[in-house]
Amino acid sequence: VMLSGQFLEAHCKEVTFKEDTIASVDLWLRCFHQAFDVACYSIPIKEVWNALAFAKKYLIEPLMLKNWFRKYWDRVDKEKLKLIGMRQFMYPAYAFDNPFAFAFVTKSLAYKSADHVTEINPTHYRHLHLDGNVIGGSAPHPKRLSC
């Protein structure tokens, strides 16, 4: 799309990714070419966020990595996952539509933490975050009828 669309890179022979990390670009190129390897399933969670930023920046559907994330999550050692790690998994679990990962981290945070259940973004991409209605306050109680 970049090389043939309305992007600045259109009609160029090479594209330079200045702000993107090698691991995030590598992950997407492996996705496009269906060439995942074992190392793809052990990248740091920060690189998962960088891959989501890459997708948003270049108009790529994040759900293309849905199956990859499912396998990635399956390999996470959940016994050793600390609260900060769980908070970092919230947004990727939501963005990659993984209800098992999302349920695990939100339930764990609800029971193990005294803080609000919120995500932690380990990157400088502040536009990546859960919408307010994903984890919100309780709904107002219906008015009770008095006798």
C-alpha positions as a printed Julia matrix, in Angstrom:
147×3 Matrix{Float64}:
   0.0     0.0    0.0
   2.82    2.39   0.87
   4.56    1.93  -2.45
   1.5     2.38  -4.63
  -0.87    4.57  -2.6
  -0.93    8.18  -1.5
   1.91    7.79   0.97
   5.13    9.78   0.65
   6.93    6.52  -0.17
   4.84    5.87  -3.3
   6.98    5.13  -6.34
  10.19    4.88  -4.28
  12.51    1.92  -4.68
  13.13    1.59  -0.96
  11.36    2.58   2.22
  13.09    3.67   5.41
  11.27    3.12   8.68
  12.75    5.85  10.86
  10.64    5.65  14.01
   9.74    1.96  13.92
  11.61   -0.77  15.75
  13.25   -3.66  13.96
  11.26   -6.24  15.94
   7.89   -4.65  15.1
   8.65   -4.32  11.39
  10.06   -7.85  11.34
   6.88   -9.16  12.92
   4.69   -7.57  10.26
   6.91   -8.68   7.39
   6.79  -12.23   8.75
   3.01  -11.92   8.95
   2.74  -10.73   5.34
   4.94  -13.59   4.13
   3.59  -16.2    6.55
   7.1   -16.81   7.82
   6.83  -16.81  11.61
   9.63  -18.46  13.53
  10.07  -19.42  17.18
  11.71  -16.09  18.04
   8.53  -14.21  17.05
   6.76  -15.71  20.05
   9.25  -14.43  22.61
   9.57  -10.74  21.76
   9.14   -8.31  24.68
   5.64   -6.97  25.29
   6.89   -3.47  24.41
   7.53   -4.72  20.86
   3.97   -6.0   20.68
   2.83   -2.44  21.41
   5.29   -1.16  18.78
   3.77   -3.58  16.27
   0.33   -2.16  17.07
   1.67    1.37  16.57
   3.15    0.28  13.23
  -0.23   -1.11  12.16
  -2.05    2.06  13.11
   0.54    4.25  11.38
   0.45    2.33   8.09
  -3.27    1.45   8.11
  -2.76   -2.28   8.63
  -5.53   -4.31  10.25
  -4.14   -5.47  13.62
  -6.34   -8.57  13.55
  -4.01   -9.97  10.89
  -1.85  -10.88  13.9
  -4.72  -12.39  15.89
  -3.51  -15.99  15.53
   0.08  -14.96  16.19
  -0.96  -13.21  19.42
  -2.94  -16.26  20.54
   0.21  -18.39  20.25
   2.31  -15.61  21.82
  -0.08  -15.46  24.8
  -0.05  -19.25  25.14
   3.72  -19.11  25.63
   3.6   -16.41  28.32
   4.52  -17.77  31.75
   1.42  -16.55  33.54
   2.68  -17.77  36.93
   5.58  -15.3   36.75
   3.56  -12.42  35.28
   3.62   -9.51  37.71
   0.91   -6.85  38.0
   2.79   -4.4   35.77
   3.1    -7.1   33.1
  -0.61   -7.83  33.3
  -1.36   -4.14  32.81
   0.89   -4.11  29.74
  -1.03   -7.02  28.24
  -4.47   -5.41  28.56
  -4.42   -3.29  25.42
  -2.79   -5.9   23.14
  -5.26   -8.55  24.34
  -8.1    -6.2   23.44
  -6.58   -5.01  20.13
  -5.89   -8.57  18.97
  -9.34   -9.71  20.12
  -8.1   -12.33  22.56
 -10.83  -12.75  25.18
  -8.84  -15.38  27.11
  -5.85  -13.08  27.64
  -8.08  -10.1   28.38
 -10.17  -12.05  30.9
  -7.07  -13.45  32.59
  -5.37  -10.07  33.09
  -8.48   -8.13  34.08
  -9.62  -10.81  36.54
  -6.12  -11.09  38.0
  -5.84   -7.33  38.37
  -9.29   -7.09  39.95
  -8.42   -9.68  42.59
  -4.7    -9.01  43.17
  -4.48   -5.23  42.96
  -5.97   -2.48  45.07
  -5.63    0.01  42.18
  -7.97    0.72  39.31
  -7.87   -1.8   36.48
  -5.99    0.19  33.85
  -3.42   -0.61  31.2
   0.18    0.52  31.2
   1.62    1.59  27.87
   5.38    0.83  27.81
   5.91    2.93  24.65
   5.81    6.61  23.78
   2.73    6.06  21.58
   0.16    7.67  23.88
  -2.64    7.23  21.33
  -2.57    3.48  22.01
  -4.9     2.85  24.93
  -8.16    1.21  25.87
 -11.3     3.2   25.25
 -12.96    4.43  28.41
 -15.96    2.19  27.91
 -13.92   -1.03  27.86
 -13.11   -0.95  31.57
 -15.46    1.61  33.06
 -17.32    2.34  36.22
 -20.38    0.42  37.17
 -23.64    1.24  35.48
 -26.05    3.35  37.48
 -28.52    1.35  39.52
 -32.1     1.44  38.34
 -34.4     3.43  40.55
 -36.03    1.31  43.16
 -39.73    1.46  43.56
 -40.94    2.22  47.03
 -44.12    0.75  48.41
